[in-house]
PDB file of C-alpha atoms in Angstrom:
ATOM      1  CA  SER U1334      15.967 141.552 -25.067  1.00 73.00           C
ATOM      2  CA  LEU U1335      16.319 143.431 -21.647  1.00 76.00           C
ATOM      3  CA  GLN U1336      19.916 145.044 -21.125  1.00 82.00           C
ATOM      4  CA  ARG U1337      20.119 146.312 -17.406  1.00 80.00           C
ATOM      5  CA  GLN U1338      22.788 148.566 -16.099  1.00 86.00           C
ATOM      6  CA  ARG U1339      22.621 149.126 -12.371  1.00 83.00           C
ATOM      7  CA  GLU U1340      25.189 151.295 -10.109  1.00 89.00           C
ATOM      8  CA  ASN U1341      24.647 152.095  -6.462  1.00 86.00           C
ATOM      9  CA  GLY U1342      27.193 153.288  -3.598  1.00 91.00           C
ATOM     10  CA  ASN U1343      26.892 154.687  -0.157  1.00 90.00           C
ATOM     11  CA  ARG U1344      28.985 156.479   2.586  1.00 94.00           C
ATOM     12  CA  GLU U1345      28.111 156.229   6.226  1.00 93.00           C
ATOM     13  CA  THR U1346      29.925 158.364   8.698  1.00 96.00           C
ATOM     14  CA  GLY U1347      29.243 159.133  12.503  1.00 96.00           C
ATOM     15  CA  TRP U1348      30.776 160.064  15.588  1.00 96.00           C
ATOM     16  CA  THR U1349      29.634 159.742  19.519  1.00 96.00           C
ATOM     17  CA  PHE U1350      30.372 162.215  22.253  1.00 97.00           C
ATOM     18  CA  SER U1351      29.644 161.115  25.893  1.00 97.00           C
ATOM     19  CA  GLY U1352      30.743 162.289  29.316  1.00 97.00           C
ATOM     20  CA  LYS U1353      30.136 161.922  33.110  1.00 95.00           C
ATOM     21  CA  TYR U1354      30.991 164.148  36.027  1.00 95.00           C
ATOM     22  CA  THR U1355      30.629 163.036  39.515  1.00 93.00           C
ATOM     23  CA  MET U1356      31.045 164.942  43.010  1.00 92.00           C
ATOM     24  CA  PRO U1357      30.379 163.923  46.566  1.00 90.00           C
ATOM     25  CA  TYR U1358      27.727 166.022  48.196  1.00 84.00           C
ATOM     26  CA  ILE U1359      26.948 164.064  51.389  1.00 86.00           C
ATOM     27  CA  GLU U1360      28.259 161.183  53.086  1.00 87.00           C
ATOM     28  CA  ASN U1361      28.111 158.182  50.963  1.00 86.00           C
ATOM     29  CA  HIS U1362      26.058 160.042  48.305  1.00 90.00           C
ATOM     30  CA  ASP U1363      27.516 161.169  44.907  1.00 91.00           C
ATOM     31  CA  LEU U1364      26.177 163.228  42.391  1.00 93.00           C
ATOM     32  CA  SER U1365      26.509 162.417  38.797  1.00 93.00           C
ATOM     33  CA  PHE U1366      25.669 164.428  35.657  1.00 95.00           C
ATOM     34  CA  GLY U1367      26.235 163.073  32.376  1.00 95.00           C
ATOM     35  CA  TRP U1368      25.678 163.640  28.470  1.00 96.00           C
ATOM     36  CA  ASP U1369      25.664 161.465  25.426  1.00 94.00           C
ATOM     37  CA  HIS U1370      25.275 162.751  21.692  1.00 96.00           C
ATOM     38  CA  ALA U1371      25.583 160.581  18.482  1.00 94.00           C
ATOM     39  CA  TRP U1372      25.367 161.576  14.952  1.00 95.00           C
ATOM     40  CA  GLN U1373      25.056 159.185  11.991  1.00 94.00           C
ATOM     41  CA  ASN U1374      24.649 160.390   8.587  1.00 94.00           C
ATOM     42  CA  ARG U1375      24.418 157.994   5.054  1.00 91.00           C
ATOM     43  CA  SER U1376      24.513 159.389   1.759  1.00 93.00           C
ATOM     44  CA  GLU U1377      23.362 156.810  -1.175  1.00 90.00           C
ATOM     45  CA  THR U1378      23.159 157.083  -4.818  1.00 90.00           C
ATOM     46  CA  ASP U1379      21.032 154.413  -6.930  1.00 85.00           C
ATOM     47  CA  GLN U1380      21.194 154.365 -10.779  1.00 87.00           C
ATOM     48  CA  GLN U1381      19.723 152.150 -13.390  1.00 83.00           C
ATOM     49  CA  ARG U1382      19.158 152.241 -16.814  1.00 85.00           C
ATOM     50  CA  ASP U1383      17.264 149.712 -18.724  1.00 81.00           C
ATOM     51  CA  ILE U1384      17.380 149.294 -22.564  1.00 82.00           C
ATOM     52  CA  ILE U1385      14.882 146.867 -24.358  1.00 79.00           C
ATOM     53  CA  ARG U1386      15.871 146.266 -27.850  1.00 73.00           C
ATOM     54  CA  THR U1387      12.966 146.217 -30.398  1.00 70.00           C
ATOM     55  CA  ASN U1388      12.473 143.779 -33.180  1.00 65.00           C
ATOM     56  CA  SER U1389      10.655 146.211 -35.252  1.00 60.00           C
ATOM     57  CA  GLY U1390      13.066 145.207 -38.359  1.00 58.00           C
ATOM     58  CA  GLY U1391      14.052 149.331 -38.710  1.00 58.00           C
ATOM     59  CA  THR U1392      17.727 150.254 -38.212  1.00 59.00           C
ATOM     60  CA  THR U1393      19.111 153.434 -36.789  1.00 57.00           C
ATOM     61  CA  ASN U1394      22.685 154.179 -38.036  1.00 60.00           C
ATOM     62  CA  GLY U1395      22.690 150.696 -39.171  1.00 60.00           C
ATOM     63  CA  SER U1396      21.992 149.178 -35.862  1.00 60.00           C
ATOM     64  CA  PRO U1397      18.869 147.742 -34.844  1.00 57.00           C
ATOM     65  CA  SER U1398      16.646 150.492 -33.256  1.00 59.00           C
ATOM     66  CA  GLU U1399      16.205 150.688 -29.664  1.00 55.00           C
ATOM     67  CA  SER U1400      14.015 152.356 -26.986  1.00 58.00           C
ATOM     68  CA  LEU U1401      14.440 153.034 -23.283  1.00 54.00           C
ATOM     69  CA  SER U1402      11.971 151.354 -21.304  1.00 62.00           C
ATOM     70  CA  GLY U1403      11.652 149.740 -17.638  1.00 66.00           C
ATOM     71  CA  PHE U1404      12.791 150.850 -14.158  1.00 69.00           C
ATOM     72  CA  SER U1405      15.363 153.897 -15.424  1.00 79.00           C
ATOM     73  CA  PHE U1406      16.109 156.084 -12.837  1.00 81.00           C
ATOM     74  CA  ASP U1407      19.025 158.354 -10.837  1.00 87.00           C
ATOM     75  CA  ASN U1408      18.130 158.795  -7.525  1.00 85.00           C
ATOM     76  CA  SER U1409      20.074 160.311  -4.576  1.00 90.00           C
ATOM     77  CA  PHE U1410      19.389 159.893  -0.981  1.00 88.00           C
ATOM     78  CA  ASP U1411      20.304 161.304   2.330  1.00 91.00           C
ATOM     79  CA  ALA U1412      19.278 160.402   5.956  1.00 90.00           C
ATOM     80  CA  ARG U1413      20.669 161.744   9.261  1.00 91.00           C
ATOM     81  CA  VAL U1414      20.259 160.343  13.072  1.00 91.00           C
ATOM     82  CA  ASN U1415      20.864 162.829  15.857  1.00 93.00           C
ATOM     83  CA  ARG U1416      20.555 161.352  19.206  1.00 90.00           C
ATOM     84  CA  TYR U1417      20.926 163.464  22.658  1.00 93.00           C
ATOM     85  CA  ALA U1418      20.647 162.561  26.032  1.00 93.00           C
ATOM     86  CA  LEU U1419      21.112 164.036  29.370  1.00 95.00           C
ATOM     87  CA  PHE U1420      20.918 162.611  32.861  1.00 94.00           C
ATOM     88  CA  ALA U1421      21.253 163.114  36.495  1.00 95.00           C
ATOM     89  CA  GLN U1422      21.732 160.389  39.401  1.00 93.00           C
ATOM     90  CA  ASP U1423      22.134 159.969  43.014  1.00 93.00           C
ATOM     91  CA  GLU U1424      25.008 157.412  43.496  1.00 89.00           C
ATOM     92  CA  TRP U1425      24.073 155.618  47.015  1.00 90.00           C
ATOM     93  CA  ASN U1426      26.824 153.534  48.635  1.00 88.00           C
ATOM     94  CA  TYR U1427      24.365 152.176  51.205  1.00 88.00           C
ATOM     95  CA  SER U1428      27.176 149.674  52.520  1.00 87.00           C
ATOM     96  CA  LYS U1429      30.193 147.971  51.230  1.00 85.00           C
ATOM     97  CA  GLN U1430      28.389 145.405  49.430  1.00 87.00           C
ATOM     98  CA  PHE U1431      25.314 147.384  48.305  1.00 91.00           C
ATOM     99  CA  SER U1432      24.751 150.243  46.397  1.00 92.00           C
ATOM    100  CA  ILE U1433      21.676 152.049  44.556  1.00 93.00           C
ATOM    101  CA  TYR U1434      21.619 154.451  41.643  1.00 91.00           C
ATOM    102  CA  THR U1435      18.453 156.614  41.273  1.00 93.00           C
ATOM    103  CA  GLY U1436      17.856 159.607  39.008  1.00 93.00           C
ATOM    104  CA  LEU U1437      16.005 160.816  35.731  1.00 94.00           C
ATOM    105  CA  ARG U1438      17.290 160.743  32.101  1.00 92.00           C
ATOM    106  CA  TRP U1439      16.052 162.978  29.170  1.00 93.00           C
ATOM    107  CA  GLU U1440      16.621 161.434  25.742  1.00 91.00           C
ATOM    108  CA  GLY U1441      15.812 163.083  22.255  1.00 90.00           C
ATOM    109  CA  ILE U1442      16.134 162.033  18.911  1.00 89.00           C
ATOM    110  CA  VAL U1443      16.081 163.551  15.272  1.00 90.00           C
ATOM    111  CA  THR U1444      15.821 161.866  12.010  1.00 89.00           C
ATOM    112  CA  SER U1445      15.720 163.396   8.623  1.00 90.00           C
ATOM    113  CA  SER U1446      15.994 162.156   5.122  1.00 89.00           C
ATOM    114  CA  HIS U1447      15.646 163.804   1.765  1.00 88.00           C
ATOM    115  CA  GLY U1448      16.474 162.814  -1.913  1.00 87.00           C
ATOM    116  CA  ASN U1449      16.164 164.114  -5.341  1.00 87.00           C
ATOM    117  CA  ASP U1450      12.566 162.659  -5.839  1.00 81.00           C
ATOM    118  CA  TYR U1451      11.082 163.684  -2.282  1.00 80.00           C
ATOM    119  CA  ALA U1452      10.586 166.408  -0.155  1.00 83.00           C
ATOM    120  CA  ASN U1453      12.700 166.608   3.171  1.00 87.00           C
ATOM    121  CA  ILE U1454      10.913 164.595   5.908  1.00 88.00           C
ATOM    122  CA  GLN U1455      12.114 165.026   9.564  1.00 89.00           C
ATOM    123  CA  ASN U1456      10.710 163.611  12.654  1.00 87.00           C
ATOM    124  CA  ARG U1457      11.539 164.644  16.697  1.00 88.00           C
ATOM    125  CA  SER U1458      10.633 162.546  19.608  1.00 87.00           C
ATOM    126  CA  SER U1459      11.984 163.229  23.253  1.00 88.00           C
ATOM    127  CA  VAL U1460      11.266 161.049  26.346  1.00 87.00           C
ATOM    128  CA  TRP U1461      12.022 161.292  30.179  1.00 89.00           C
ATOM    129  CA  SER U1462      12.680 157.839  31.954  1.00 88.00           C
ATOM    130  CA  PRO U1463      13.486 157.124  35.391  1.00 89.00           C
ATOM    131  CA  ILE U1464      17.126 155.531  36.077  1.00 87.00           C
ATOM    132  CA  LEU U1465      17.089 152.817  38.824  1.00 92.00           C
ATOM    133  CA  GLN U1466      20.190 150.377  39.321  1.00 92.00           C
ATOM    134  CA  THR U1467      21.231 148.362  42.219  1.00 94.00           C
ATOM    135  CA  LEU U1468      24.437 146.330  42.728  1.00 91.00           C
ATOM    136  CA  TYR U1469      25.355 143.746  45.383  1.00 92.00           C
ATOM    137  CA  LYS U1470      28.800 142.477  45.808  1.00 89.00           C
ATOM    138  CA  LEU U1471      28.888 138.904  47.146  1.00 88.00           C
ATOM    139  CA  PRO U1472      30.569 138.703  50.687  1.00 84.00           C
ATOM    140  CA  ASP U1473      34.177 137.263  50.835  1.00 80.00           C
ATOM    141  CA  ASN U1474      34.438 137.617  47.043  1.00 77.00           C
ATOM    142  CA  ASN U1475      35.633 140.613  45.005  1.00 73.00           C
ATOM    143  CA  ASN U1476      35.124 139.488  41.483  1.00 82.00           C
ATOM    144  CA  ASP U1477      31.207 138.452  41.782  1.00 89.00           C
ATOM    145  CA  GLN U1478      28.288 140.836  41.974  1.00 91.00           C
ATOM    146  CA  ILE U1479      24.797 140.873  41.088  1.00 93.00           C
ATOM    147  CA  ARG U1480      23.155 143.956  39.350  1.00 93.00           C
ATOM    148  CA  PHE U1481      19.696 144.954  38.597  1.00 94.00           C
ATOM    149  CA  GLY U1482      18.607 148.034  36.527  1.00 93.00           C
ATOM    150  CA  ILE U1483      15.756 149.162  34.662  1.00 89.00           C
ATOM    151  CA  ALA U1484      15.100 151.991  32.166  1.00 84.00           C
ATOM    152  CA  ARG U1485      13.185 153.295  29.491  1.00 83.00           C
ATOM    153  CA  THR U1486      15.090 153.868  26.523  1.00 80.00           C
ATOM    154  CA  TYR U1487      15.164 154.592  22.874  1.00 78.00           C
ATOM    155  CA  LYS U1488      16.182 152.467  19.920  1.00 82.00           C
ATOM    156  CA  ALA U1489      16.755 154.900  16.609  1.00 82.00           C
ATOM    157  CA  PRO U1490      16.015 153.416  13.586  1.00 84.00           C
ATOM    158  CA  ASP U1491      19.285 152.932  11.476  1.00 82.00           C
ATOM    159  CA  THR U1492      19.969 155.491   8.597  1.00 83.00           C
ATOM    160  CA  ALA U1493      19.591 152.947   5.861  1.00 81.00           C
ATOM    161  CA  ARG U1494      16.102 152.126   6.978  1.00 83.00           C
ATOM    162  CA  LEU U1495      15.352 155.708   6.535  1.00 83.00           C
ATOM    163  CA  LEU U1496      16.162 155.614   2.571  1.00 82.00           C
ATOM    164  CA  PRO U1497      13.398 154.906   0.252  1.00 82.00           C
ATOM    165  CA  ARG U1498      15.389 153.041  -2.260  1.00 76.00           C
ATOM    166  CA  ARG U1499      14.109 150.288  -4.004  1.00 75.00           C
ATOM    167  CA  SER U1500      15.975 146.791  -3.645  1.00 75.00           C
ATOM    168  CA  TYR U1501      14.434 144.338  -6.108  1.00 73.00           C
ATOM    169  CA  SER U1502      14.751 140.451  -4.778  1.00 75.00           C
ATOM    170  CA  ILE U1503      15.383 138.263  -7.689  1.00 74.00           C
ATOM    171  CA  SER U1504      12.733 135.639  -6.530  1.00 80.00           C
ATOM    172  CA  ASN U1505      10.431 138.414  -4.802  1.00 83.00           C
ATOM    173  CA  THR U1506       9.105 135.738  -2.164  1.00 87.00           C
ATOM    174  CA  ALA U1507       7.655 136.024   1.790  1.00 89.00           C
ATOM    175  CA  THR U1508      11.179 135.440   3.058  1.00 88.00           C
ATOM    176  CA  ASN U1509      13.171 137.185   0.395  1.00 86.00           C
ATOM    177  CA  PRO U1510      10.845 140.190  -0.674  1.00 87.00           C
ATOM    178  CA  ASP U1511      11.530 143.314  -2.675  1.00 85.00           C
ATOM    179  CA  ASN U1512      12.081 146.229   0.036  1.00 83.00           C
ATOM    180  CA  THR U1513      12.269 149.790   0.452  1.00 84.00           C
ATOM    181  CA  GLY U1514      12.986 152.034   3.505  1.00 85.00           C
ATOM    182  CA  ASN U1515      10.468 154.545   5.250  1.00 86.00           C
ATOM    183  CA  PRO U1516      11.838 158.420   5.699  1.00 85.00           C
ATOM    184  CA  GLN U1517       8.760 158.313   8.281  1.00 85.00           C
ATOM    185  CA  LEU U1518      10.297 155.496  10.633  1.00 84.00           C
ATOM    186  CA  LYS U1519      10.107 156.622  14.232  1.00 84.00           C
ATOM    187  CA  PRO U1520      12.230 155.461  17.091  1.00 85.00           C
ATOM    188  CA  GLU U1521      11.170 152.594  19.214  1.00 87.00           C
ATOM    189  CA  LEU U1522      10.223 153.174  22.914  1.00 86.00           C
ATOM    190  CA  SER U1523      10.775 150.446  24.999  1.00 88.00           C
ATOM    191  CA  TRP U1524      11.186 149.493  28.912  1.00 88.00           C
ATOM    192  CA  GLY U1525      14.112 147.463  29.518  1.00 87.00           C
ATOM    193  CA  LEU U1526      15.063 145.153  32.328  1.00 90.00           C
ATOM    194  CA  ASP U1527      18.648 144.389  33.016  1.00 91.00           C
ATOM    195  CA  LEU U1528      19.673 141.585  35.506  1.00 93.00           C
ATOM    196  CA  GLY U1529      22.978 140.057  35.537  1.00 93.00           C
TER     197      GLY U1529
END
């Protein structure tokens, strides 16, 4: 008795732009400035039309009567993530084998989402984080080195998770549930330790 027609589509675009400028300022020290900018946009449409055929015995133009019911909708969504970063660091070559990088990094993220059935939602956040990296080149070996670093970084939510589009599971179980995005999602802030 239920006839369902579902159509959806999406388009995702993005670009990144980054750079670094380094100059020596005293012996064994280089001063570096850098930037990083990433932009990502996702547009999505989601349409569903449910027709439930009634069996009331009546006809409309010679066909059984029909009524529209169920989860019929016509939604459009748009989400955008802008990430900006600036940093400055001192690259100190303590010896031929050992170098230390110290500095400061600022990173900011702006996320926004809007659709035809909800108002525009925008979140802004930023963080200052220290930069500390060390590099030790093993003696008598040009290819092997030990690197250690610590930093505080953002992980932005991907644009698909910012769209409140409903996704209906066939079984809707704990391991395969219905789900929807959340336009209010904020970036994850973490400390990263890198040893290699």
